[in-house]
Short mmCIF file of C-alpha atoms in Angstrom, two decimals:
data_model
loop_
_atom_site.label_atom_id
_atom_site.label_comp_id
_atom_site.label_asym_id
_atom_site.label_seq_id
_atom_site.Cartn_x
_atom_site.Cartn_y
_atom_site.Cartn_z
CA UNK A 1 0.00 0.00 0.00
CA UNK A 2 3.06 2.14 1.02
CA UNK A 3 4.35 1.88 -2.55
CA UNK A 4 1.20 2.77 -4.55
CA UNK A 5 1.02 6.07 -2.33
CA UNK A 6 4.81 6.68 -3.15
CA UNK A 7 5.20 9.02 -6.21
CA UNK A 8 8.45 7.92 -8.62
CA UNK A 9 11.16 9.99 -8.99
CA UNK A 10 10.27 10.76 -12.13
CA UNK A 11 7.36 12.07 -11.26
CA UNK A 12 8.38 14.22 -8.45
CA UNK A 13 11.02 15.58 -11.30
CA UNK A 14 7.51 16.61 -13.47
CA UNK A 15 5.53 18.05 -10.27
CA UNK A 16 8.78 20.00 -9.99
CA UNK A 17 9.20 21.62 -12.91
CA UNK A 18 5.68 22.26 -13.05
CA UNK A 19 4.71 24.74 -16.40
CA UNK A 20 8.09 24.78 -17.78
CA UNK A 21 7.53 21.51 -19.58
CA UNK A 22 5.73 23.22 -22.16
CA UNK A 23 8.66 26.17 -22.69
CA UNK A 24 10.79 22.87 -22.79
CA UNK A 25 8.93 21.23 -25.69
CA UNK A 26 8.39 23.79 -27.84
CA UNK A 27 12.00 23.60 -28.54
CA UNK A 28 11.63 20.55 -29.62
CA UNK A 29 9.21 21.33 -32.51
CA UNK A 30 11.46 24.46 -34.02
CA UNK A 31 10.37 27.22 -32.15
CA UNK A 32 9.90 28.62 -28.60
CA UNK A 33 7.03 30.67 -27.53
CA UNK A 34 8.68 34.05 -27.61
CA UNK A 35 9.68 32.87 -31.14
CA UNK A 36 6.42 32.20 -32.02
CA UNK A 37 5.25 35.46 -30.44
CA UNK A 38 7.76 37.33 -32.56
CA UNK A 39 6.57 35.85 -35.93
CA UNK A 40 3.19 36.25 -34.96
CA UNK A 41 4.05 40.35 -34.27
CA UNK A 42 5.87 40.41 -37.83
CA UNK A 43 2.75 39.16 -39.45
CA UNK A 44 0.74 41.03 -37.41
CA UNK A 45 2.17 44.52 -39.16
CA UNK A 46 2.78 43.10 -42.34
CA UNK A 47 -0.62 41.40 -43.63
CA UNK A 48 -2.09 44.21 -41.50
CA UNK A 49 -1.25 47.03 -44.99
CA UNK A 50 -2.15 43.95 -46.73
CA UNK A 51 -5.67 44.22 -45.65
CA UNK A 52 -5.94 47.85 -46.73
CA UNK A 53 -4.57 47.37 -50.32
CA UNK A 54 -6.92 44.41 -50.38
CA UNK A 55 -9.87 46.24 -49.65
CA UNK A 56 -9.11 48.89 -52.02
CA UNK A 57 -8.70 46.45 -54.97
CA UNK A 58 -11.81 44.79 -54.18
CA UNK A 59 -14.66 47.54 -52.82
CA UNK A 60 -15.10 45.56 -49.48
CA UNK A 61 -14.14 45.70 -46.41
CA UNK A 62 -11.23 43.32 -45.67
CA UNK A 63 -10.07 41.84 -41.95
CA UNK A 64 -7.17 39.92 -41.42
CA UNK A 65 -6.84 39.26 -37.76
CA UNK A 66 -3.84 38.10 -35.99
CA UNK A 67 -2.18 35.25 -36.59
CA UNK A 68 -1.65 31.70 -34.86
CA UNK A 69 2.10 30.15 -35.93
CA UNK A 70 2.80 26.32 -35.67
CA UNK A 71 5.65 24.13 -37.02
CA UNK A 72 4.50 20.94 -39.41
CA UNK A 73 6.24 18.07 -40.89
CA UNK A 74 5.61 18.02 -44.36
CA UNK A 75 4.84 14.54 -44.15
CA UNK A 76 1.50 16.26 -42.44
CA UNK A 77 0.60 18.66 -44.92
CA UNK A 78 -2.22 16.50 -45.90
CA UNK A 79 -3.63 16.85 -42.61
CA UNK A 80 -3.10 20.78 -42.74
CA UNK A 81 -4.88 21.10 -46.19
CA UNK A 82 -7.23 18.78 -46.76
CA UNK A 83 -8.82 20.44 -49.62
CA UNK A 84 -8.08 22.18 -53.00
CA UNK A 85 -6.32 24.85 -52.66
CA UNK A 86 -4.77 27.99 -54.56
CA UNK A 87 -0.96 28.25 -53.98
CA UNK A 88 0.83 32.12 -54.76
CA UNK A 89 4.75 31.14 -54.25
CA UNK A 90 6.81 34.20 -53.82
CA UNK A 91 10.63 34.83 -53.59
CA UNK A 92 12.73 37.37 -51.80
CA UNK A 93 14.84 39.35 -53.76
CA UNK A 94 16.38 42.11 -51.45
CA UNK A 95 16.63 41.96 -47.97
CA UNK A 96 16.48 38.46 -47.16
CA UNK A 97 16.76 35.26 -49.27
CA UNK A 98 13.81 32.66 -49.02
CA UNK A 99 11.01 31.19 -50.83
CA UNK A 100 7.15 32.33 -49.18
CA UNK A 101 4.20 30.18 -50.10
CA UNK A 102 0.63 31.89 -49.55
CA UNK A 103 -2.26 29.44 -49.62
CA UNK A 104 -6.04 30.26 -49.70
CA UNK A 105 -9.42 27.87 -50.52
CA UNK A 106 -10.20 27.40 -53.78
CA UNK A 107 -13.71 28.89 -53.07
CA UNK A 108 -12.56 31.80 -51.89
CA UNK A 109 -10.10 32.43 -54.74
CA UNK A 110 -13.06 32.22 -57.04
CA UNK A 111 -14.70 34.93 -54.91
CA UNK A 112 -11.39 37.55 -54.94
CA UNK A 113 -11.44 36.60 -58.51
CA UNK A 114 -15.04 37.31 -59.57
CA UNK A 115 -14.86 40.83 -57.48
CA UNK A 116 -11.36 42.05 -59.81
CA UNK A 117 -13.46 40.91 -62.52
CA UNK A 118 -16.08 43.28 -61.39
CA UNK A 119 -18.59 40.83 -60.14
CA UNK A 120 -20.27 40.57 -56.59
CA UNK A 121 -18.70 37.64 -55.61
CA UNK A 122 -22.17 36.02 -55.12
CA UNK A 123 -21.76 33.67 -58.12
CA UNK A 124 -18.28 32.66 -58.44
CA UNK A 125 -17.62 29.57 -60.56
CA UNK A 126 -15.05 27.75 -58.17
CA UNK A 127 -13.57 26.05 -61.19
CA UNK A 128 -10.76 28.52 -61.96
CA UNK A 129 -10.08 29.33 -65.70
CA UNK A 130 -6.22 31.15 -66.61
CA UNK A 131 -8.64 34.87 -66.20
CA UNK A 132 -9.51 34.36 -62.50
CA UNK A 133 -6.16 32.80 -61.44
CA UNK A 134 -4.45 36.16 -63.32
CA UNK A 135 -7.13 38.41 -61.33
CA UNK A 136 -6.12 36.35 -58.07
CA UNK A 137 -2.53 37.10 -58.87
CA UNK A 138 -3.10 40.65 -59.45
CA UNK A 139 -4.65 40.85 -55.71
CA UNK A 140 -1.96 38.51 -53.69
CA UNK A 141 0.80 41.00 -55.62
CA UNK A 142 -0.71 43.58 -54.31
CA UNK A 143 -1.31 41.99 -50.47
CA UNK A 144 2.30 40.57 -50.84
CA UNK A 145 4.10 44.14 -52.29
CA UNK A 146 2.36 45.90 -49.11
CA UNK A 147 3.58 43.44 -46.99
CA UNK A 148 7.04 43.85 -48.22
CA UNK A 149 6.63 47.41 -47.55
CA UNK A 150 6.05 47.02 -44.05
CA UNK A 151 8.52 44.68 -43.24
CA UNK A 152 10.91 46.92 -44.67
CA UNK A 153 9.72 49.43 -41.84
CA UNK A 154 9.99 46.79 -39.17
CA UNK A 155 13.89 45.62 -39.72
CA UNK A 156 14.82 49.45 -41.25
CA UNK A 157 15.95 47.83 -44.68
CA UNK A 158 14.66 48.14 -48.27
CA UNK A 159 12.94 44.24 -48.76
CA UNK A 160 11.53 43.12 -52.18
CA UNK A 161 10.20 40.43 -53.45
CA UNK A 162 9.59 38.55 -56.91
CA UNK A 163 6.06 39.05 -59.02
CA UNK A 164 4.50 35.82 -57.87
CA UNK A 165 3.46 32.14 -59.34
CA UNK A 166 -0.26 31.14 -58.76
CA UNK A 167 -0.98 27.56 -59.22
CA UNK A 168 -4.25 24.91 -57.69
CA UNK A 169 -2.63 23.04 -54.90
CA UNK A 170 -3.62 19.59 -54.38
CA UNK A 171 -2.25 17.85 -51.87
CA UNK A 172 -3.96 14.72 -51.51
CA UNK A 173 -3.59 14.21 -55.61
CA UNK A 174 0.25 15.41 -55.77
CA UNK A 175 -0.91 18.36 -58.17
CA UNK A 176 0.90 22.12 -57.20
CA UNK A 177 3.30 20.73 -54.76
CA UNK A 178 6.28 21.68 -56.40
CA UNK A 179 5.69 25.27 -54.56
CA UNK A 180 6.33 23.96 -51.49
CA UNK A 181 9.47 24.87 -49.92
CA UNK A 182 11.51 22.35 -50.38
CA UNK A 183 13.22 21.99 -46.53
CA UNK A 184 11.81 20.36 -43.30
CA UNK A 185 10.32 21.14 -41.32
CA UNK A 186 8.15 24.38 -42.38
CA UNK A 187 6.90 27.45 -40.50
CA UNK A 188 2.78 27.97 -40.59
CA UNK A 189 1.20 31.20 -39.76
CA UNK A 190 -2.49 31.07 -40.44
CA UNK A 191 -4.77 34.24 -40.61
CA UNK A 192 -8.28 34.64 -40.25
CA UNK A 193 -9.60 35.95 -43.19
CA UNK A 194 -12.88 38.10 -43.55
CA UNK A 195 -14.09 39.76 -46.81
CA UNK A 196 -17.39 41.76 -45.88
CA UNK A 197 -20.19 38.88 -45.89
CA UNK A 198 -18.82 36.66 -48.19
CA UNK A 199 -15.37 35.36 -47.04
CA UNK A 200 -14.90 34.35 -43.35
CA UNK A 201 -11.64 31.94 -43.81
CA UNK A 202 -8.28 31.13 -43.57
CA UNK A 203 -5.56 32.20 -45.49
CA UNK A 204 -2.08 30.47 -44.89
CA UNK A 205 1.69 31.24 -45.01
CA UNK A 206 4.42 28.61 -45.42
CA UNK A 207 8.31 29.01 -45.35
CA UNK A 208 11.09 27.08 -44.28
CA UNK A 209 12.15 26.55 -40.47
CA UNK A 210 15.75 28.49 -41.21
CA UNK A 211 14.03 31.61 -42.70
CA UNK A 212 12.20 31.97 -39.89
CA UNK A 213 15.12 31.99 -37.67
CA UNK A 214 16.56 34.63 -39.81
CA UNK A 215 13.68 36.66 -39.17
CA UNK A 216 13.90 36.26 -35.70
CA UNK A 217 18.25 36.97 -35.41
CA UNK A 218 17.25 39.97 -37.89
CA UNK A 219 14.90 41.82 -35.69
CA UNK A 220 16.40 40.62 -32.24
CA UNK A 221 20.06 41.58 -33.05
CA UNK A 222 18.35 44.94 -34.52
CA UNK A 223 16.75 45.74 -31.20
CA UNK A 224 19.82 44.66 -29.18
CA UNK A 225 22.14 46.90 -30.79
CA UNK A 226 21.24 50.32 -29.31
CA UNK A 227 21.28 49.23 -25.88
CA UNK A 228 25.51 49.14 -25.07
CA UNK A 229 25.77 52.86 -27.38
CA UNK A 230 23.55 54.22 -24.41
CA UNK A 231 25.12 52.45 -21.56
CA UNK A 232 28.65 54.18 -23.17
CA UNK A 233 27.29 57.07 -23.07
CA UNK A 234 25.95 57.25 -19.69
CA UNK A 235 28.68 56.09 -18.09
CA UNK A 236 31.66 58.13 -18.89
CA UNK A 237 30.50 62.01 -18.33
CA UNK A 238 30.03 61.84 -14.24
CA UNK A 239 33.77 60.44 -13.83
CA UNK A 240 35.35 64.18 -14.81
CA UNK A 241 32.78 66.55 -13.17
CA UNK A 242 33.75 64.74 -9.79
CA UNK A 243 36.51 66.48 -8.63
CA UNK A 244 35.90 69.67 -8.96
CA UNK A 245 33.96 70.13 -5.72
CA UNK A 246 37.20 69.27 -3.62
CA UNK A 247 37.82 72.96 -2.24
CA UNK A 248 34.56 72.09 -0.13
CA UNK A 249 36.18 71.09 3.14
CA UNK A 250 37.19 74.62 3.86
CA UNK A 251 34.21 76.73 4.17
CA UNK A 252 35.48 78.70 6.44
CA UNK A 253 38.36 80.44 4.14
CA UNK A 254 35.93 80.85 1.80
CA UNK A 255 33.87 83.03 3.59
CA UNK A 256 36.94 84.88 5.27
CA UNK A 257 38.74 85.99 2.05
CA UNK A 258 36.56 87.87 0.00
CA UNK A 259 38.97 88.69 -2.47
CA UNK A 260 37.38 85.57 -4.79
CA UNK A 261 34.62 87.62 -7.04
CA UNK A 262 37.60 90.00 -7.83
CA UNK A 263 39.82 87.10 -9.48
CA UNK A 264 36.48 86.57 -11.37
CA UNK A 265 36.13 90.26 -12.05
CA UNK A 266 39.29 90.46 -13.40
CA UNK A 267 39.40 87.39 -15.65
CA UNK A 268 36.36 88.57 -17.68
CA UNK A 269 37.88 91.67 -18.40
CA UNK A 270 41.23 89.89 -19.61
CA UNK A 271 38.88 87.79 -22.34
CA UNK A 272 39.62 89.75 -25.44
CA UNK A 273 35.94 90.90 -26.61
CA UNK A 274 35.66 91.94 -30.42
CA UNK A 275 32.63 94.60 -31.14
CA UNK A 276 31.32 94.99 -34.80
CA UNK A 277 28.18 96.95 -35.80
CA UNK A 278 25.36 94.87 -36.77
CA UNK A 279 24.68 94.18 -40.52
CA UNK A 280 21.17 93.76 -41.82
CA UNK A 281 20.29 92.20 -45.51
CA UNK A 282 18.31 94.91 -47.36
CA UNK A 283 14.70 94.71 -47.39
CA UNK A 284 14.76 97.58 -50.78
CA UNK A 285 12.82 96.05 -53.66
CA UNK A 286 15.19 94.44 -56.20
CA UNK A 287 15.71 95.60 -59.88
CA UNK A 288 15.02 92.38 -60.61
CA UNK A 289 11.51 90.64 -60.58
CA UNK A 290 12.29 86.98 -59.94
CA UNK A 291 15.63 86.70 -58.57
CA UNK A 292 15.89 83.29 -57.71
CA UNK A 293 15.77 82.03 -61.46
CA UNK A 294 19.51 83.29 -61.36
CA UNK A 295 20.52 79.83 -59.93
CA UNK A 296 18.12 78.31 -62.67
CA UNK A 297 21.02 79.01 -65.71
CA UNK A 298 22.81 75.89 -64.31
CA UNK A 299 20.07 73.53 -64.92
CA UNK A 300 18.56 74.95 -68.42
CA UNK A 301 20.49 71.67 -70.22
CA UNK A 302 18.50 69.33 -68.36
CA UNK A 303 16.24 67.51 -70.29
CA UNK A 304 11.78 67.50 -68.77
CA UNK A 305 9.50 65.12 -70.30
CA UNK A 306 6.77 66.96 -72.53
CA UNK A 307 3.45 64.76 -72.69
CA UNK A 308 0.18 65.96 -74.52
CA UNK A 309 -2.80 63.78 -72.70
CA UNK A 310 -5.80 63.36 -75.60
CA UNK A 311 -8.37 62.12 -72.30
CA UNK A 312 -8.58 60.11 -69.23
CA UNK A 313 -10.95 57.22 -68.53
CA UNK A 314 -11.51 54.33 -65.80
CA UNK A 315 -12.25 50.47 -66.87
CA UNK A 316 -13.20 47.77 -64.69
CA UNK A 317 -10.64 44.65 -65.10
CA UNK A 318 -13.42 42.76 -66.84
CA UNK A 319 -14.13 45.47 -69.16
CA UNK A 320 -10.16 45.34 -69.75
CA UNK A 321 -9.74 41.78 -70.67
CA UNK A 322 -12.70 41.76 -73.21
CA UNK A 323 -11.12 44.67 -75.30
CA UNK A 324 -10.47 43.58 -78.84
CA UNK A 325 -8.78 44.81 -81.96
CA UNK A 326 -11.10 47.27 -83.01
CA UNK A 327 -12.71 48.02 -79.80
CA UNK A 328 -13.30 51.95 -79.20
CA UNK A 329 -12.79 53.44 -75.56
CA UNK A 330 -14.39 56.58 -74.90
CA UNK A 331 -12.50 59.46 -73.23
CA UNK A 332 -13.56 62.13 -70.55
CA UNK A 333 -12.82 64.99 -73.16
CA UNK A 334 -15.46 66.21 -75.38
CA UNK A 335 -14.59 66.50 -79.73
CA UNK A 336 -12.35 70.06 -79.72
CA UNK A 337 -11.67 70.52 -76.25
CA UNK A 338 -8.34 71.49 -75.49
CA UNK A 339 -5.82 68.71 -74.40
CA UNK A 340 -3.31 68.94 -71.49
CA UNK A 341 0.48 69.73 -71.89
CA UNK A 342 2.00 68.05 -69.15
CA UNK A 343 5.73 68.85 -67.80
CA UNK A 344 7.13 66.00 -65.67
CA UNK A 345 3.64 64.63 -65.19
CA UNK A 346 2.57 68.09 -64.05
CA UNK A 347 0.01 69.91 -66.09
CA UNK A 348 1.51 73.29 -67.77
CA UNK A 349 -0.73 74.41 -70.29
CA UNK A 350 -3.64 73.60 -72.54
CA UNK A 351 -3.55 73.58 -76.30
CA UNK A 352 -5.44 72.14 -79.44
CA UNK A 353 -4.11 69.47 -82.05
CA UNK A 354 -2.52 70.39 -85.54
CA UNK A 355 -0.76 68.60 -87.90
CA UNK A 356 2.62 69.23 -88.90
CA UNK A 357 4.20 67.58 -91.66
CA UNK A 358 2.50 63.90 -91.04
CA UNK A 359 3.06 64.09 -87.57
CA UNK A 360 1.06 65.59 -84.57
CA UNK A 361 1.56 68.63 -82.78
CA UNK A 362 -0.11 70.48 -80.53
CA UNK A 363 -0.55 74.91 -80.41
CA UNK A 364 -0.39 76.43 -77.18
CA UNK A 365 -3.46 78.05 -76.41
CA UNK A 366 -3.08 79.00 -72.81
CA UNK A 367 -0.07 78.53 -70.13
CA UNK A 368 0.75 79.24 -66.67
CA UNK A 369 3.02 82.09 -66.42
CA UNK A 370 6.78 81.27 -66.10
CA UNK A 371 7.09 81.91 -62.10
CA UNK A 372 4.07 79.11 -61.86
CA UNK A 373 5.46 76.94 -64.18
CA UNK A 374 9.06 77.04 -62.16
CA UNK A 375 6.83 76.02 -59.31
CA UNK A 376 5.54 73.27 -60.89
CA UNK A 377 8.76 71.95 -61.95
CA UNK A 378 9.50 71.96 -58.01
#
């Protein structure tokens, strides 16, 4: 009976250590939970401007809340997706070095798809023709670009990144794999995706184990590096202002010879003091009207693009893809309006098409006056 009621020592060892058994196995499966915390905060910020440019691209409001990370085998990944799948691989080209694998439902690619297109996303055909996996693209550049943007805020270095490769990911069926990051085990953050009322999912990340702890090193060496400059700093000023309070223990002398402010009288008149009158610029009104195009003669040689814009006009990405040869697209200019002379993308004057010798040209019919066009130049 004694030895039933006896614990082991093995389990006195595990009553010991109490909660640190899970801080010891995360180890174990790549990453600690402050690591896991960290890339959770780093795609916290980043998919966080994703879900802006996403919303403007598709006229709905877009939520992508913060992640949960977790290390698989990749012997698993047909536990972790199941279904179909769209895959959008993506390399780093500046910054770091790594491979980044995006994953979303098939379903709800159709959906981002059908709203580039201009559609409501009510009635999206799941089945995914080479249009809707170029519109999904289009979006997941756009998420991924802003991502790289921020990232590039977070570890205070330009980051960029490759256009990406949409493919259907299969799993189960072997189709798409050859996305996958090649190494073992792999990094998975997944996001909680929400577009208004008709996408509440999941969309996934995937990269390697060792570009993850790059990320990590990167933005933990980054933060550790200010701390010793301070310390320096701090440190060495109080050891010279010490001793100059070491006529102290003789207050009494001070106060008997009063002779002291005179030695300080009498250095401040032996500082050699140099008097000038003051000089004032001239507020008279110049001779000259615009002064400040003297320092212009320099930069006269420098060559300004000159464009002459015929009309403006906004079409849907459907509308887009279904022009033709021979289609017509109408402008926001009426038939003899003046068209706009623009100067470095900065509009200058307004004028009306001629022809001159076979070719186009345009006749100035009204400008900005020279001071407002060297402001525009600015």
């Amino acid at each position: 009976m004694e030895n039933n009621n006896r614990l082991s020592q093995d389990e006195i060892d595990a009553l010991l250590k109490g909660g640190d058994d899970t801080a010891q196995e995360q180890p174990e499966s790549g990453l600690s939970l402050m690591e896991q915390d960290t890339i959770g905060e780093i795609g916290n910020i980043s998919f966080g401007s994703s879900a802006t440019a996403l919303s403007t691209l598709l006229n709905q409001k877009v939520e992508i809340t913060t992640p949960t990370v977790s290390v698989i085998e990749k012997s698993h990944l047909n536990d972790e997706f199941p279904h179909p799948y769209v895959s959008i691989g993506v390399s780093y080209t500046e910054g770091f070095s790594g491979n980044n694998l995006l994953v979303i439902k098939q379903e709800d690619a159709a959906i981002i798809a059908d709203l580039m297109m201009g559609g409501d996303g009510t009635n999206a055909d799941p089945s995914l023709g080479e249009i809707h996996l170029s519109a999904v693209q289009e979006a997941m550049n756009q998420m991924m670009g802003s991502a790289a943007t921020s990232m590039s805020t977070v570890f205070s270095k330009k980051i960029d990144i490759s256009p990406p490769e949409v493919d259907l990911l299969d799993v189960n069926e072997g189709e798409g794999t050859e996305q996958i990051p090649k190494e073992d085990p792999l990094v998975k953050v997944s996001f909680r995706l929400k577009v208004g009322e008709l996408i509440d999912s999941h969309i996934m990340q995937l990269y390697p184990l060792t570009f993850a702890k790059d990320l990590i090193d990167e933005l933990t060496n980054q933060d550790g590096g200010e701390e010793p400059v301070q310390t320096e700093e701090v440190k060495q000023p109080p050891v010279q202002e010490n001793p100059a309070p070491s006529p102290s223990p003789a207050p009494a002398q001070t106060q008997r010879q009063e002779p002291a402010p005179k030695r300080q009288g009498t250095a401040k008149v032996s500082e050699p003091v140099q008097v000038a009158p003051a000089e004032f610029q001239s507020f008279a009104p110049q001779t000259d009207a615009q002064p400040h195009l003297q320092n212009l003669d320099m930069l006269m040689d420098i060559p300004l693009s000159v464009t002459v814009e015929l009309g403006r006009t906004n079409r849907s990405v459907k509308e887009v893809l279904e022009l033709s040869t021979g289609s017509i697209i109408e402008l926001d200019k009426l038939a003899g309006e003046p068209v706009d002379i623009l100067v470095n993308q900065r509009v200058v004057a307004k004028g009306e098409v001629v022809v001159i010798d076979e070719n186009f040209g345009v006749r100035v019919t009204d400008i900005l006056s020279q001071a407002e066009r060297i402001s525009k130049l600015r």
